[in-house]
Coordinates of C-alpha atoms in Angstrom, one line a residue:
X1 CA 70.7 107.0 67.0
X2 CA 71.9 104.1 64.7
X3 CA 71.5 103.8 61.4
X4 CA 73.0 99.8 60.6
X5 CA 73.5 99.4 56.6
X6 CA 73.2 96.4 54.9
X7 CA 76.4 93.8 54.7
X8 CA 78.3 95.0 51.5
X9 CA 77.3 98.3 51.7
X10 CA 80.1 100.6 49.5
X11 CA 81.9 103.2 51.8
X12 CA 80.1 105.4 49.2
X13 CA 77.0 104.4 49.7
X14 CA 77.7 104.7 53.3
X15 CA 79.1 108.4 52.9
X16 CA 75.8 109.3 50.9
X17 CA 73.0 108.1 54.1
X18 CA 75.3 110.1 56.4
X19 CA 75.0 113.2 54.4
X20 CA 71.4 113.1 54.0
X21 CA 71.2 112.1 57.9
X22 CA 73.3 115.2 58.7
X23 CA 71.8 117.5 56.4
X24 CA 70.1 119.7 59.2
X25 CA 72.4 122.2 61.2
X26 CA 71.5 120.7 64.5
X27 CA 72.5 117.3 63.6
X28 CA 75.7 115.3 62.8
X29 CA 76.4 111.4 61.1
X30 CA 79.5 109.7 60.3
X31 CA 79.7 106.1 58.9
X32 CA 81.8 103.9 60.9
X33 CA 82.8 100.3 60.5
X34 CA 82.3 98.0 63.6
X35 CA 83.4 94.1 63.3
X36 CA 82.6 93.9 60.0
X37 CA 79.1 95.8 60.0
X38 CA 78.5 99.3 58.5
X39 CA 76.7 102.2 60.9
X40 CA 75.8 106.1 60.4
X41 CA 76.4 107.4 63.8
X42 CA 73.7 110.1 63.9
X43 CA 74.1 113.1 66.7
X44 CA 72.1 115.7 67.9
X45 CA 68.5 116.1 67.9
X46 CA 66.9 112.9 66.4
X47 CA 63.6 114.8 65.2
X48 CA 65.7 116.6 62.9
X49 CA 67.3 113.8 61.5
X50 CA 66.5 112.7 57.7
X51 CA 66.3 108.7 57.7
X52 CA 66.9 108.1 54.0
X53 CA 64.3 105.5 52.1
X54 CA 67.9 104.0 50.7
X55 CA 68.0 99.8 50.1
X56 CA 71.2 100.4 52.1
X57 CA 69.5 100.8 55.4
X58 CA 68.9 97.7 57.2
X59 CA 67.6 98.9 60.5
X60 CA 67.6 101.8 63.0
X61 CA 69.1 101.1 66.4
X62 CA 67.5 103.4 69.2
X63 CA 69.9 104.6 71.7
X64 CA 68.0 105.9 74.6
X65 CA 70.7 105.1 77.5
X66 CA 73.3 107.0 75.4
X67 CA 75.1 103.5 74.4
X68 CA 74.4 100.8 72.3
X69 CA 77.1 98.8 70.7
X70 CA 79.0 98.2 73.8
X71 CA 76.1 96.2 74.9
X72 CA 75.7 92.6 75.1
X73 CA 73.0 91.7 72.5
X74 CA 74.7 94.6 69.9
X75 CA 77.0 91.9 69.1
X76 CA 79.4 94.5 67.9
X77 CA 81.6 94.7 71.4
X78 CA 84.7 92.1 71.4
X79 CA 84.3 89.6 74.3
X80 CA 88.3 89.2 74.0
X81 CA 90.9 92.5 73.4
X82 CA 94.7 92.0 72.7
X83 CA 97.3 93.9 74.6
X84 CA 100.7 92.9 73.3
X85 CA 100.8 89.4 73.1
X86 CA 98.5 89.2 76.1
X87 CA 94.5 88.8 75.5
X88 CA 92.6 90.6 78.0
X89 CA 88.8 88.5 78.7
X90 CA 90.9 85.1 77.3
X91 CA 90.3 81.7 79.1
X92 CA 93.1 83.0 81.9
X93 CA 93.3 85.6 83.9
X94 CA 94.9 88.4 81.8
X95 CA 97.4 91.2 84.5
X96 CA 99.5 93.9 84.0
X97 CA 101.7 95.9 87.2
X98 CA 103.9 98.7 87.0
X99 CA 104.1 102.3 89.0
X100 CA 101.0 104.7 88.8
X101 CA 103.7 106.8 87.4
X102 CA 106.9 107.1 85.7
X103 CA 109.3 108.9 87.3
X104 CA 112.8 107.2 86.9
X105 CA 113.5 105.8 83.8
X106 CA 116.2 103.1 85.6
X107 CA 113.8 102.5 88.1
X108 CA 111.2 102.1 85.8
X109 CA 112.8 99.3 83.6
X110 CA 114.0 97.4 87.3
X111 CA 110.4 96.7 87.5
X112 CA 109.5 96.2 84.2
X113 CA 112.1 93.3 84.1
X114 CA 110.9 92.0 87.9
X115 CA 107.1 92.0 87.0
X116 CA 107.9 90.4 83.1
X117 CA 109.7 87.7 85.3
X118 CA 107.0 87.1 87.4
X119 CA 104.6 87.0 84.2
X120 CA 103.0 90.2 83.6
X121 CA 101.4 90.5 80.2
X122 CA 102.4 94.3 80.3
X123 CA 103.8 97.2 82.4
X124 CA 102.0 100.0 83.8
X125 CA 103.4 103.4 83.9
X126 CA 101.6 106.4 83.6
X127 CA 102.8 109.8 81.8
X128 CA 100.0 112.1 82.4
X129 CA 98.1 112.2 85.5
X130 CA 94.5 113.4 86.6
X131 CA 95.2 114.7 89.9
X132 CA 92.9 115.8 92.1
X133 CA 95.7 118.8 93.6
X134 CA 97.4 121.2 91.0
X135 CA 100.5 120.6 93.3
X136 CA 100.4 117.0 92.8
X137 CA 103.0 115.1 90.3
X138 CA 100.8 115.0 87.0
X139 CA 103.3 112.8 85.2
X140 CA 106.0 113.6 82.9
X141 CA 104.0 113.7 79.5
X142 CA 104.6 114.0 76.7
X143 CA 108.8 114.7 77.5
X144 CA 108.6 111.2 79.4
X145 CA 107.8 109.4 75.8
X146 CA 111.6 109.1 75.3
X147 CA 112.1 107.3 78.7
X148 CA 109.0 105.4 78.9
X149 CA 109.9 103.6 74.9
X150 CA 113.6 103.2 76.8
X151 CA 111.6 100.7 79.3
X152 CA 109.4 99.3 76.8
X153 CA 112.5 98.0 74.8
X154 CA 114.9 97.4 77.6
X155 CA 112.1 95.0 79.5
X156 CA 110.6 93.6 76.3
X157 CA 107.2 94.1 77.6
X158 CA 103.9 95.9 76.1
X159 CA 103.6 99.4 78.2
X160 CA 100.1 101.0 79.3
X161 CA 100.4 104.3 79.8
X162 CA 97.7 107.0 80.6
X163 CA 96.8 109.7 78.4
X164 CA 94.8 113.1 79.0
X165 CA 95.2 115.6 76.2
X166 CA 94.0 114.8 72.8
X167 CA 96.6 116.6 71.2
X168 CA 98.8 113.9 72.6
X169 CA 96.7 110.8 71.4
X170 CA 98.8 109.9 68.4
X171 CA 102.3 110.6 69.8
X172 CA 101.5 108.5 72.7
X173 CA 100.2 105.4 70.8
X174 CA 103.1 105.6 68.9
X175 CA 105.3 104.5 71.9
X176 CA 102.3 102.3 73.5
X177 CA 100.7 99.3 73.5
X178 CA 97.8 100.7 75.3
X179 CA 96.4 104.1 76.5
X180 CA 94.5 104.5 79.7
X181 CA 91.6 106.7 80.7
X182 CA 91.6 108.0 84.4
X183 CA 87.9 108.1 85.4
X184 CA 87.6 111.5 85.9
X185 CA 88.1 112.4 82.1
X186 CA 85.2 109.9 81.5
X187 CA 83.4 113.5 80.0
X188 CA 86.3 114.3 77.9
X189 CA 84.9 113.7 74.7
X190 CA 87.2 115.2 72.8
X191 CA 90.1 113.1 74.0
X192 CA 87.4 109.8 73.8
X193 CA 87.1 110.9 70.2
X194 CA 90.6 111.2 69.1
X195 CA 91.2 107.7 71.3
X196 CA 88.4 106.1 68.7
X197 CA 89.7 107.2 66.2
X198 CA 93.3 105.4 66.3
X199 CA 93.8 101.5 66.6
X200 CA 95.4 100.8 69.6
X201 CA 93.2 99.2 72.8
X202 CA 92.0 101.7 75.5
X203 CA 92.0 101.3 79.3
X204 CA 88.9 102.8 80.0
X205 CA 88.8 103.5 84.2
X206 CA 85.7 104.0 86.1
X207 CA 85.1 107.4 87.7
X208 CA 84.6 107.4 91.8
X209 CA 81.4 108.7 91.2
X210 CA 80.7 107.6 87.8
X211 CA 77.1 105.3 87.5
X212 CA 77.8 102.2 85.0
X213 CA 75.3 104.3 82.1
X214 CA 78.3 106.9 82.3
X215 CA 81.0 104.8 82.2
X216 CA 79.2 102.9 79.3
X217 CA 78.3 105.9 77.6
X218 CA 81.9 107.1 77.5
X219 CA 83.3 103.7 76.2
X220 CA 80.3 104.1 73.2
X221 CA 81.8 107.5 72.4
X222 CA 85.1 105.2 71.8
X223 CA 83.2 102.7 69.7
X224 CA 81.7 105.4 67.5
X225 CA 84.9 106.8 66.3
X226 CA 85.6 103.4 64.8
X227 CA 87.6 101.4 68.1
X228 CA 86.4 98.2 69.6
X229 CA 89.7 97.7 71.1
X230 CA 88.2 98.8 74.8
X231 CA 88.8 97.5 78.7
X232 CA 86.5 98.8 81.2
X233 CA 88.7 99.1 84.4
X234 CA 86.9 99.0 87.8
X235 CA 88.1 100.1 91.1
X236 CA 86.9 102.0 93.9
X237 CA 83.1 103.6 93.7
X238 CA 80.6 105.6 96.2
X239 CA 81.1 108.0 98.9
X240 CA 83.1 107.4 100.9
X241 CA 85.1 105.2 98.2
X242 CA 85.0 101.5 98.4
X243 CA 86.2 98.6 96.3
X244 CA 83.1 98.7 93.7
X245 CA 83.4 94.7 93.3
X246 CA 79.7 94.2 92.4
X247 CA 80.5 96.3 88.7
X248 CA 82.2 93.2 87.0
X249 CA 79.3 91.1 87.9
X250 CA 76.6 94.2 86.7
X251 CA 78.5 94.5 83.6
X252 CA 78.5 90.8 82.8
X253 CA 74.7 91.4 81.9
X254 CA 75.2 94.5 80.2
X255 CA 78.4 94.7 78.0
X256 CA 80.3 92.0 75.9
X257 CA 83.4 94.1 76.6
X258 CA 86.4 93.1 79.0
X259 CA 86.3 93.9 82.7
X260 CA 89.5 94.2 85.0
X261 CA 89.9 95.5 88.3
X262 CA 92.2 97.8 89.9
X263 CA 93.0 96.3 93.4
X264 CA 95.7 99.3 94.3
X265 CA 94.0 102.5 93.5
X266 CA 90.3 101.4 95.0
X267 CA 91.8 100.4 98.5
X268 CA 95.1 102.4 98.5
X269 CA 97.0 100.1 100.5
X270 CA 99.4 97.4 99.8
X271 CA 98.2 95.2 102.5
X272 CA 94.5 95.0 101.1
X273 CA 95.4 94.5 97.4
X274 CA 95.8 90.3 97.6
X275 CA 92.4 90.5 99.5
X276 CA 90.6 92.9 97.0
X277 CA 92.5 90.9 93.9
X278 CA 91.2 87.7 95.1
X279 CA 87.7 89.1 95.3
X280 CA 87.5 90.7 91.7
X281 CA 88.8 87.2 90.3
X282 CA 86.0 85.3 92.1
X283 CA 83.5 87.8 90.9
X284 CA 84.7 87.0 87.2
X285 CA 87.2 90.0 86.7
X286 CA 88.9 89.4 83.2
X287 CA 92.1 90.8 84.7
X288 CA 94.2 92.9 87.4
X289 CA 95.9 96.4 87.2
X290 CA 98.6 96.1 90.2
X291 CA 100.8 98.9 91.6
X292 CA 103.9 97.8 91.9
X293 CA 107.4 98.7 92.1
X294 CA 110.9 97.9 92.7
X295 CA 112.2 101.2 94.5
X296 CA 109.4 102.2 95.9
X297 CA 111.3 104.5 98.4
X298 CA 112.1 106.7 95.6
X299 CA 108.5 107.9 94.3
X300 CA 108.4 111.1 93.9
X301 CA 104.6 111.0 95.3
X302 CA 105.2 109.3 98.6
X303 CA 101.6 108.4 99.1
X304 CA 101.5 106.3 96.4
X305 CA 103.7 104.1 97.7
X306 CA 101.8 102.7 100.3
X307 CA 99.8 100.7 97.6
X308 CA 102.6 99.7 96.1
X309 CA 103.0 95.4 96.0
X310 CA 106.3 93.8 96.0
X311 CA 107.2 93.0 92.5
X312 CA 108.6 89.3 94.1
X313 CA 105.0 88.6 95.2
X314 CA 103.1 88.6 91.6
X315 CA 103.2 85.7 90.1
X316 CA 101.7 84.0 93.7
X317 CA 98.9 86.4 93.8
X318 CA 97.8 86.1 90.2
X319 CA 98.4 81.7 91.0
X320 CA 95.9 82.5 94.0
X321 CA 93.7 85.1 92.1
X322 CA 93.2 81.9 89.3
X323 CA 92.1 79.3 92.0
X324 CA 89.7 81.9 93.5
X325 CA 88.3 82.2 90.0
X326 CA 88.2 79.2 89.2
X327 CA 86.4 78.3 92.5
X328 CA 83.4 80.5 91.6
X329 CA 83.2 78.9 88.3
X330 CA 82.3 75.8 89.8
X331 CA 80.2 76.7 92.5
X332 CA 78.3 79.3 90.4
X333 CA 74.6 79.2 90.4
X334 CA 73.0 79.0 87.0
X335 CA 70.7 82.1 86.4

């Protein structure tokens, strides 16, 4: 539940409705601040909850899906989120390509230059990595921060980077510009938390077998900490996995939030990801999360580099990807 205060309410009038909300063992409220409005965050059970008679309270906001300031009507979720200098659900088509992960540091900053000349808004390159084998890479971590600030001022360029340990939350947004969520931590609260509760924009992925109330419910546990600063990223969805293309056009209705699409991890080759990029552009994707890189003969992974697109390529696809877009635009059907 959501207790909204009224506009002009003091921080310490805020403080006191959350302490009387929380006063039962079973229950916990925060006040949070949310483009310029003022909420108590109340969870637990809501029976136990104390709603105080307070001139502060303006109105209680029912949450029965789990989420409601990333929707739509809530008014609260940004229709546009900056990356860098970039501006992710802007008037163009907003794209950032790099390697899944960083391995080589020279390697590394070889793309970053050839995708920042082809007009990437930011680099990709991931330091930890949900894996679905132990014996798989998981990224370098927390001792890649060193290499991975190394590309970000050789190439000039913001850097996206995943995180999964909350621990390592602040160290990494220290170094980037963005911190991205793999879908299967979509039920690590903890690392949600800490991710809300610092200022820089979060990628937030979509889980293979994540349902949209999930993934909506996880970028609300963002929100609540205090961030409004989130991407929803789709990609492949189902069993077996397919490109889940129909998402961006479901969360048009549901969320005021950004939506890009991965083309590289939800088809997983490098053949299909001009294809799958042209069709998340014409159904109104806000952006694209390319895997792409210069060497890519020297990942450490060799699997990954089948979905790998040449760096030299980008700035056609994206040209194509805005047409496509565009397109739909104008033939769209008014609801």
């Amino acid at each position: 539940m959501l207790i909204e205060l009224r506009p002009g309410t003091s921080p310490e009038a805020a403080a006191e409705v959350a302490t009387l909300a929380g006063e039962h063992e079973d229950v916990t409220a925060w006040p949070v601040e949310l483009a310029g409005r003022v909420f108590v965050v109340v969870s637990g059970d809501e029976s136990l909850a104390r709603v105080p008679s307070s001139p502060a309270v303006l109105a209680l906001r029912p949450t029965p899906d789990g989420h409601w300031l990333v929707r739509r009507e809530s008014g609260v979720a940004p229709r546009e989120v900056a990356i860098g200098d970039g501006i992710v659900g802007g008037p163009r088509l907003w794209w950032a390509a790099g390697p899944c992960a960083l391995e080589s540091a020279g390697d590394a900053v070889e793309t970053a230059l050839a995708v920042r000349a082809q007009g990437a808004h930011a680099l990709r390159a991931g330091l930890s990595k949900t894996r679905s084998s132990p014996y798989h890479f998981p990224g370098k971590g927390a001792r890649g921060l060193e290499a991975l600030a190394e590309v970000r001022r050789a190439a000039a360029i913001p850097v996206i980077t995943e995180v999964c340990d909350p621990r390592e939350v602040e160290a990494f947004a220290e170094v980037a510009d963005c911190l991205q969520v793999d879908g299967r931590q979509l039920d690590n609260r903890p690392l949600l938390a800490e991710l809300g509760a610092q200022p820089r924009p979060v990628l937030l992925m979509r889980g293979p077998r994540a349902s949209l109330d999930d993934w909506l419910r996880a970028a609300e546990f963002v929100l609540t900490r205090g961030n409004t600063a989130v991407v929803l990223c789709a990609g492949a969805s189902g069993t077996p996995p397919q490109p889940g293309f129909g998402a961006i056009a479901a969360l048009r209705a549901r969320t005021g939030l950004p939506v890009v699409f991965d083309p590289s991890h939800s088809t997983r080759s490098a053949s299909l990801v001009a294809p799958a990029s042209l069709a998340a552009a014409a159904y109104g994707a806000d952006g694209l999360l390319i895997e792409s890189c210069r060497r890519p003969e020297r990942m450490y992974r060799p699997g990954d580099a089948a979905h790998m697109f040449p760096p030299e390529s980008l700035a056609d696809l994206v040209a194509a990807c805005e047409r496509a877009r565009d397109s739909a635009r104008a033939l769209a059907v008014p609801l």
